[in-house]
Short mmCIF file of C-alpha atoms in Angstrom, two decimals:
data_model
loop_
_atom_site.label_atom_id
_atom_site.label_comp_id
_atom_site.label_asym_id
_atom_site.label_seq_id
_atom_site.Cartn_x
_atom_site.Cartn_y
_atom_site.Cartn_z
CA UNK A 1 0.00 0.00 0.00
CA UNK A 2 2.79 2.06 1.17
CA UNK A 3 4.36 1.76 -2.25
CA UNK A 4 1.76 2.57 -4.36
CA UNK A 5 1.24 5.79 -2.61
CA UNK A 6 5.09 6.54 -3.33
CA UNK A 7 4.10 5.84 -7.10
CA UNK A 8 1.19 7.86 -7.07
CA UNK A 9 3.08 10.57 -5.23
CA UNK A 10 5.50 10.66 -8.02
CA UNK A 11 4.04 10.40 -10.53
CA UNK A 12 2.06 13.38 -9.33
CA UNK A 13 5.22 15.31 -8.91
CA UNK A 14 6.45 14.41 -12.57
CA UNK A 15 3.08 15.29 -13.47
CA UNK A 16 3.27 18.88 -12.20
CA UNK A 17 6.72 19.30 -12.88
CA UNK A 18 5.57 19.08 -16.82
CA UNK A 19 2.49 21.31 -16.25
CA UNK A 20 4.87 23.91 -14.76
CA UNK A 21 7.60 23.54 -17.26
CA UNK A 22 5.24 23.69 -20.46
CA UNK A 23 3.29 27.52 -18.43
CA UNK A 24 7.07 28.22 -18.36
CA UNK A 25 7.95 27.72 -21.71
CA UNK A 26 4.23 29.43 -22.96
CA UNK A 27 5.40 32.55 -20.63
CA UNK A 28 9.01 32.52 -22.70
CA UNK A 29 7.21 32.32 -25.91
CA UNK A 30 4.74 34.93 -24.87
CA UNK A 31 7.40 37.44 -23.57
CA UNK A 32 9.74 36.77 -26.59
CA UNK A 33 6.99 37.42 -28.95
CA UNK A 34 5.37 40.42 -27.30
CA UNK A 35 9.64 41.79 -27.14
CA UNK A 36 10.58 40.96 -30.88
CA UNK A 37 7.08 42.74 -32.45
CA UNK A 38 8.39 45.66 -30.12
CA UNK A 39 11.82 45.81 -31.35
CA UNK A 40 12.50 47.70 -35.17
CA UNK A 41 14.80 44.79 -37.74
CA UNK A 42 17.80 47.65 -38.40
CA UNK A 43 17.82 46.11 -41.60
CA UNK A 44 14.43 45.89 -42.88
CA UNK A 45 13.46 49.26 -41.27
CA UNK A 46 9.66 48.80 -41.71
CA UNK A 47 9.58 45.27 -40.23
CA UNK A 48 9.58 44.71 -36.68
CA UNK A 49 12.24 41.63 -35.12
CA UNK A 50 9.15 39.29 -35.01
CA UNK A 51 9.04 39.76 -38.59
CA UNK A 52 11.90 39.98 -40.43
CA UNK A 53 14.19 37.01 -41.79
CA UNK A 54 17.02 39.01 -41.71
CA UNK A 55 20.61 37.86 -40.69
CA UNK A 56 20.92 40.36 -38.10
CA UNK A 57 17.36 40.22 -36.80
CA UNK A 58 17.55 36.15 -36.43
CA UNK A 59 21.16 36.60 -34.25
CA UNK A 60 19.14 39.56 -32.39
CA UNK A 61 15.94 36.94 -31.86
CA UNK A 62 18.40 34.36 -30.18
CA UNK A 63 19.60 36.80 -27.88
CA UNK A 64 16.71 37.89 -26.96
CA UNK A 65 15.58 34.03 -26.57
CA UNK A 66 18.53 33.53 -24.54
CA UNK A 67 18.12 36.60 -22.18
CA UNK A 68 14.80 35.68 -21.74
CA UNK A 69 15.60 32.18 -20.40
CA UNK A 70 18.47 33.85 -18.23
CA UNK A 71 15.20 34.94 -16.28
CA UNK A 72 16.66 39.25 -17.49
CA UNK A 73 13.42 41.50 -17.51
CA UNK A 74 11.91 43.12 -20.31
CA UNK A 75 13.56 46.10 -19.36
CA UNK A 76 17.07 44.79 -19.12
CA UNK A 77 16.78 43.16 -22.46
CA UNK A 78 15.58 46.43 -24.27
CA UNK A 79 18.47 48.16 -22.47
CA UNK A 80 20.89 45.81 -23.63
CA UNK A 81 19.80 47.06 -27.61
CA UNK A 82 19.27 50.31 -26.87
CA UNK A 83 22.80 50.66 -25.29
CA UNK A 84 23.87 48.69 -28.78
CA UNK A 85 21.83 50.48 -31.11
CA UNK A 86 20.18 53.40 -29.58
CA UNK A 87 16.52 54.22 -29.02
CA UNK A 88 16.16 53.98 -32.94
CA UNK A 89 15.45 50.08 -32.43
CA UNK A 90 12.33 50.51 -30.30
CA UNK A 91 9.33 51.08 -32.18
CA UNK A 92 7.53 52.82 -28.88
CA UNK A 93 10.51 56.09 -27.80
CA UNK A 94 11.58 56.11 -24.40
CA UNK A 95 9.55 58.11 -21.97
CA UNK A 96 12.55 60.41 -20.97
CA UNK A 97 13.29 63.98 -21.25
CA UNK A 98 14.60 64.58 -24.65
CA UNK A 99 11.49 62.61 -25.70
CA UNK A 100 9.14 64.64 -23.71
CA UNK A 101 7.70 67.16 -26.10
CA UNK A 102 6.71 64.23 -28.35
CA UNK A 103 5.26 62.63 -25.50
CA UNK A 104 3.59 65.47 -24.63
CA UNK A 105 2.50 66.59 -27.74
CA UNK A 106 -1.56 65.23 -27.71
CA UNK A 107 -2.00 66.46 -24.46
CA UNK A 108 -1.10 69.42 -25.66
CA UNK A 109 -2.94 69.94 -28.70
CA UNK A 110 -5.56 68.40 -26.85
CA UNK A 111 -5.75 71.44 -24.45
CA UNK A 112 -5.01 73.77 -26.97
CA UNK A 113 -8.22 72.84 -28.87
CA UNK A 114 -10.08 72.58 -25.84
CA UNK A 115 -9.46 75.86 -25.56
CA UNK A 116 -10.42 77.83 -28.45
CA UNK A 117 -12.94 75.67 -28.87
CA UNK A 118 -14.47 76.95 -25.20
CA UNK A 119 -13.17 80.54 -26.48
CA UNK A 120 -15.24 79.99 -29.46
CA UNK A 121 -18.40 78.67 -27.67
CA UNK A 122 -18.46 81.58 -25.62
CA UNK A 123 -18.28 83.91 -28.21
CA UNK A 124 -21.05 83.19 -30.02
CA UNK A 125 -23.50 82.82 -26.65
CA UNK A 126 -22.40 86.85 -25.86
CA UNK B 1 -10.08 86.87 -30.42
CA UNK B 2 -9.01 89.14 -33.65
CA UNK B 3 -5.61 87.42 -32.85
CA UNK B 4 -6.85 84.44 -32.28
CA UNK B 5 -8.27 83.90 -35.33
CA UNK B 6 -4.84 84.14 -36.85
CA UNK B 7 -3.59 81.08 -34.93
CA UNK B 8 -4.28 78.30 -37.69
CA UNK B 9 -2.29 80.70 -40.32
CA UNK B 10 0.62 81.06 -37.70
CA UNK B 11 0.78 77.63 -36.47
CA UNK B 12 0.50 76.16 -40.65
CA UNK B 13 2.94 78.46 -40.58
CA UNK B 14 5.84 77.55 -38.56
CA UNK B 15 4.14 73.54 -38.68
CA UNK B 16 5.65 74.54 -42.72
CA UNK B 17 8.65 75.66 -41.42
CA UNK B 18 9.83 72.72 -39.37
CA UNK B 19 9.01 70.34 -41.83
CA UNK B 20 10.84 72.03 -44.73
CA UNK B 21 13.87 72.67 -41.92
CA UNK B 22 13.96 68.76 -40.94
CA UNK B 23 13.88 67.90 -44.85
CA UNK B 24 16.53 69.97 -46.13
CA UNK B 25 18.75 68.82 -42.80
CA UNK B 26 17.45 65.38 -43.62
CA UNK B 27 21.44 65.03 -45.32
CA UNK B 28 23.10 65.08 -41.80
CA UNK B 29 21.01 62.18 -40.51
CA UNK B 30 22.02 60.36 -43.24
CA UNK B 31 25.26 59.05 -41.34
CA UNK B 32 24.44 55.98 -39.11
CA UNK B 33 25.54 57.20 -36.23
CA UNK B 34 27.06 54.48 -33.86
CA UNK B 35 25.58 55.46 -29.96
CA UNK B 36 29.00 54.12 -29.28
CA UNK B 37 30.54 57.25 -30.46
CA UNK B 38 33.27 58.84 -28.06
CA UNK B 39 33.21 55.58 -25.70
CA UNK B 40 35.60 52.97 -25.38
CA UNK B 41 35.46 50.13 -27.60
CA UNK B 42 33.55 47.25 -25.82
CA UNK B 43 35.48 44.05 -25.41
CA UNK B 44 35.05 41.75 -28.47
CA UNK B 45 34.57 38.24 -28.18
CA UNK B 46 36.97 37.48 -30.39
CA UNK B 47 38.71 34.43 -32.17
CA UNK B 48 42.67 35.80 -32.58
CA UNK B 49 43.99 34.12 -35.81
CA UNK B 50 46.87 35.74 -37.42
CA UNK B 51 49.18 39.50 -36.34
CA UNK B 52 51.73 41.44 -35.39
CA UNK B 53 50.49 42.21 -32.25
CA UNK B 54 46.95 41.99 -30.04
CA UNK B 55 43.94 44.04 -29.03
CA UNK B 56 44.80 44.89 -26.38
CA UNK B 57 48.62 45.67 -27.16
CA UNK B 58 47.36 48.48 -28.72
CA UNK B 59 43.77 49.25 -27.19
CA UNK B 60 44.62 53.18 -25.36
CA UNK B 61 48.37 53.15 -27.03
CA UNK B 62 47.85 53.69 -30.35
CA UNK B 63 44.76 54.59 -33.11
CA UNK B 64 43.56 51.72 -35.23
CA UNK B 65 41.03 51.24 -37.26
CA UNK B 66 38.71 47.88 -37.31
CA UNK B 67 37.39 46.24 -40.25
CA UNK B 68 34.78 43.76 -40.49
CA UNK B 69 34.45 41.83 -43.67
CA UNK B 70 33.08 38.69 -44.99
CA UNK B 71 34.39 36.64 -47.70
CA UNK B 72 30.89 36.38 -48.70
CA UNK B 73 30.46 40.07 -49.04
CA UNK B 74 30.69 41.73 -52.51
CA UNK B 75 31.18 45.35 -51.35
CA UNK B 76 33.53 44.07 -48.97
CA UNK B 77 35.72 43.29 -52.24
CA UNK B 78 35.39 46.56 -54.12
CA UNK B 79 36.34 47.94 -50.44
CA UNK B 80 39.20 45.93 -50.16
CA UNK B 81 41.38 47.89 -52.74
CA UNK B 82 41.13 50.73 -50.40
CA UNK B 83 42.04 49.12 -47.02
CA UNK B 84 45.49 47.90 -49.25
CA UNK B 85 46.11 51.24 -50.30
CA UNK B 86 46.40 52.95 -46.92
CA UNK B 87 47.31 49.74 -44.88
CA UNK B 88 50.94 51.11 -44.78
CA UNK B 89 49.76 54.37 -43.29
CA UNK B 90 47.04 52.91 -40.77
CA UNK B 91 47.00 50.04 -38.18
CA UNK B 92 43.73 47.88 -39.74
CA UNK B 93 42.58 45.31 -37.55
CA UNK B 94 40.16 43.12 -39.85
CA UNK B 95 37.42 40.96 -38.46
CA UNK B 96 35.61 38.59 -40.41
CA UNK B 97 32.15 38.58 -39.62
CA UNK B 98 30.08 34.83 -39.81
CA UNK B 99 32.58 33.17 -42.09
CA UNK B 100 35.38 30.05 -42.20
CA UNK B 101 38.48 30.60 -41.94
CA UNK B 102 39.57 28.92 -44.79
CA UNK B 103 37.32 31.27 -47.49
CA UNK B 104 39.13 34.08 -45.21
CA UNK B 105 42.33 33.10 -45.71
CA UNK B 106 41.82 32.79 -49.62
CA UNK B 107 39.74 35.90 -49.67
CA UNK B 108 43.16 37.64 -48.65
CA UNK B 109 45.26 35.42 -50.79
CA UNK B 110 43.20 36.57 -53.89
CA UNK B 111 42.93 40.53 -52.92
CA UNK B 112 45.90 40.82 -50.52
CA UNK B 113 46.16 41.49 -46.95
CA UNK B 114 45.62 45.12 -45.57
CA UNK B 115 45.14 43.56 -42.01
CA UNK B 116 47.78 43.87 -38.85
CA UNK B 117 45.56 41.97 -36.93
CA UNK B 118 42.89 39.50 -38.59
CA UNK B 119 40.47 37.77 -35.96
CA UNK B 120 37.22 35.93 -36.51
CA UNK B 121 33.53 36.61 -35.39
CA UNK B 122 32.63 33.76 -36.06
CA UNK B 123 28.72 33.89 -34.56
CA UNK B 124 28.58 37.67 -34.80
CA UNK B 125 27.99 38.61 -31.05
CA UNK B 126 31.25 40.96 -30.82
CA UNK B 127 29.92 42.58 -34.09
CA UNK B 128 26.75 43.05 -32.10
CA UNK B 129 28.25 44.32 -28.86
CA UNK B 130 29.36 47.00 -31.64
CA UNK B 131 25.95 47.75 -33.13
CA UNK B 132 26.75 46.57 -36.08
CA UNK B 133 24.51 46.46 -39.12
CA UNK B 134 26.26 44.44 -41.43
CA UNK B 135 29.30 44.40 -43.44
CA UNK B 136 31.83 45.86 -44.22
CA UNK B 137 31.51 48.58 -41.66
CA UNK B 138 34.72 49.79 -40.03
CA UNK B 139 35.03 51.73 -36.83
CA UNK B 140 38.07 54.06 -36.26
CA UNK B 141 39.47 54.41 -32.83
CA UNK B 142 41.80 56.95 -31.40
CA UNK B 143 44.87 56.29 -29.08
CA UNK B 144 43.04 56.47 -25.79
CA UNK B 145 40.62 53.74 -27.07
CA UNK B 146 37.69 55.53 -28.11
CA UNK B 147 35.62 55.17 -30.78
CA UNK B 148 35.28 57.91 -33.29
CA UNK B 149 33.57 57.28 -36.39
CA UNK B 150 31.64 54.31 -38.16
CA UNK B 151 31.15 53.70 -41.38
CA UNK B 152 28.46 51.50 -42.45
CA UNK B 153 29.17 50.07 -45.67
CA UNK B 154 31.86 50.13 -48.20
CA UNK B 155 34.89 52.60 -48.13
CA UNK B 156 36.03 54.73 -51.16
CA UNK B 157 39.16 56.33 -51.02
CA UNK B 158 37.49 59.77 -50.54
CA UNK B 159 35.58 59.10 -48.04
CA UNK B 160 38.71 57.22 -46.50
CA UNK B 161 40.08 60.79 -46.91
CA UNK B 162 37.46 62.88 -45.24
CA UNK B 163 37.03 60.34 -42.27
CA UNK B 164 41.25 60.57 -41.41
CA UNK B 165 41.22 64.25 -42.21
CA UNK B 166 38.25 65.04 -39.89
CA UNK B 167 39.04 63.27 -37.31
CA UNK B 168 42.50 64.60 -37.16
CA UNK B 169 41.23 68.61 -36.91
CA UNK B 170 38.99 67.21 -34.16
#
């Protein structure tokens, strides 16, 4: 009796073990997608990572694969291109301060609008 | 509100006036500038095969200039004639970028061999610790190890020119 709970036992541990391995590797594949359609292919400018078939984009995809499954965050990994080929390989800029204006550019024109728009409704009521 | 209405004129205005100033500029941004500029050279992962000296003999001692190349790589041929021509001049360290060293070695039996250094990349991670785009490109570093200019794609002799002359007034 004793035994067979040990099998059951493990085999319920090798049975979790592949659950948790295969949400692992779903989570990789997730991330690495979600990171490559983020990142530009500097050689196909128009294609993202995800995309292109390009040399450099493929040797770019394995790092990225491998960085991933160091357990590095998205963050790190972008940082480790960006340092490599500046901010020109994200498709989304940097929220930073020489990127601020365009950052802040719709809420700005959004105000602005607002504005004479109100101007303009007020106006016509006097 | 006189003024006011004046603001779509004004703002088409100077909107005009950007555009037209970012498309005749549009020449300077033509360059692919390296975001390595003006820091040290990274170190390369690489495979030493044939020189006079090493990296890191002259890494902060002297200025060199590093080449990477493919035997694979058409431009990289045409290119080649001007590496030769001022390899007396100039301390070339060539890389070859995803290739065997056997095409290498022939590549630079056919066309000669500009290089004081030749080493191998052979997966192309140093050439990506570099930012590089693809080959040839060739960086040119001063004598305290910094890098100073890339050029992405092939060399011509003027350009060769311009590059050494420029970098020596700065």
């Amino acid at each position: 009796m004793n035994l067979l709970k040990i099998f059951m036992a493990f085999i319920i541990c090798v049975y979790t073990k592949n659950i948790l391995s295969d949400q692992k590797n779903i989570n990789y594949e997730k991330r690495f997608i979600e990171l490559s359609s983020e990142l530009r292919c500097l050689v196909c400018q128009n294609q993202s990572l995800l995309e292109s078939d390009s040399d450099l984009a493929n040797d770019l995809k394995e790092i990225i694969y491998e960085k991933i499954n160091e357990g590095q965050s998205n963050y790190q990994i972008k940082n480790f291109l960006v340092k490599r080929y500046g901010e020109f390989i994200l498709f989304k800029p940097l929220f930073n301060k020489s990127n601020l204006l365009l950052w802040a550019a719709p809420l700005i024109s959004f105000i602005l609008i607002v504005f004479i728009a109100m101007r303009k409704i007020n106006y016509k009521e006097k | 509100m006189k003024y006011l209405k004046l603001f779509p004129i004004i703002f088409f205005f100077i909107l005009s006036y950007f555009l037209f100033w970012k498309i005749t500029n549009i020449q300077n941004t033509k360059e692919l500038q390296s975001v390595l500029l003006n820091q040290d050279l990274p170190n390369l992962k690489l495979e030493y095969v044939t020189g006079k000296f090493t990296l890191n003999n002259l890494l902060g001692k002297k200025a060199f200039i590093i080449n990477f190349f493919a035997s694979w790589c058409a431009p990289c041929r045409v290119e080649h004639a001007v590496l030769q021509k001022y390899s007396k001049d100039h301390i070339i360290i060539g890389v070859a970028y995803k290739d065997d060293i056997n095409s290498v070695k022939k590549f630079l039996k056919d066309l000669g061999n500009p290089y004081d250094i030749l080493m191998l990349d052979l997966n192309g991670r140093a050439a990506i610790d570099l930012g590089l785009y693809g080959v040839p490109e060739t960086y040119f570093i001063n004598n305290k190890g910094k890098i100073k200019y890339r050029q992405v794609g092939p060399l011509t002799v003027k350009k060769f020119q311009n590059i050494i002359k420029s970098l020596k007034v700065n």
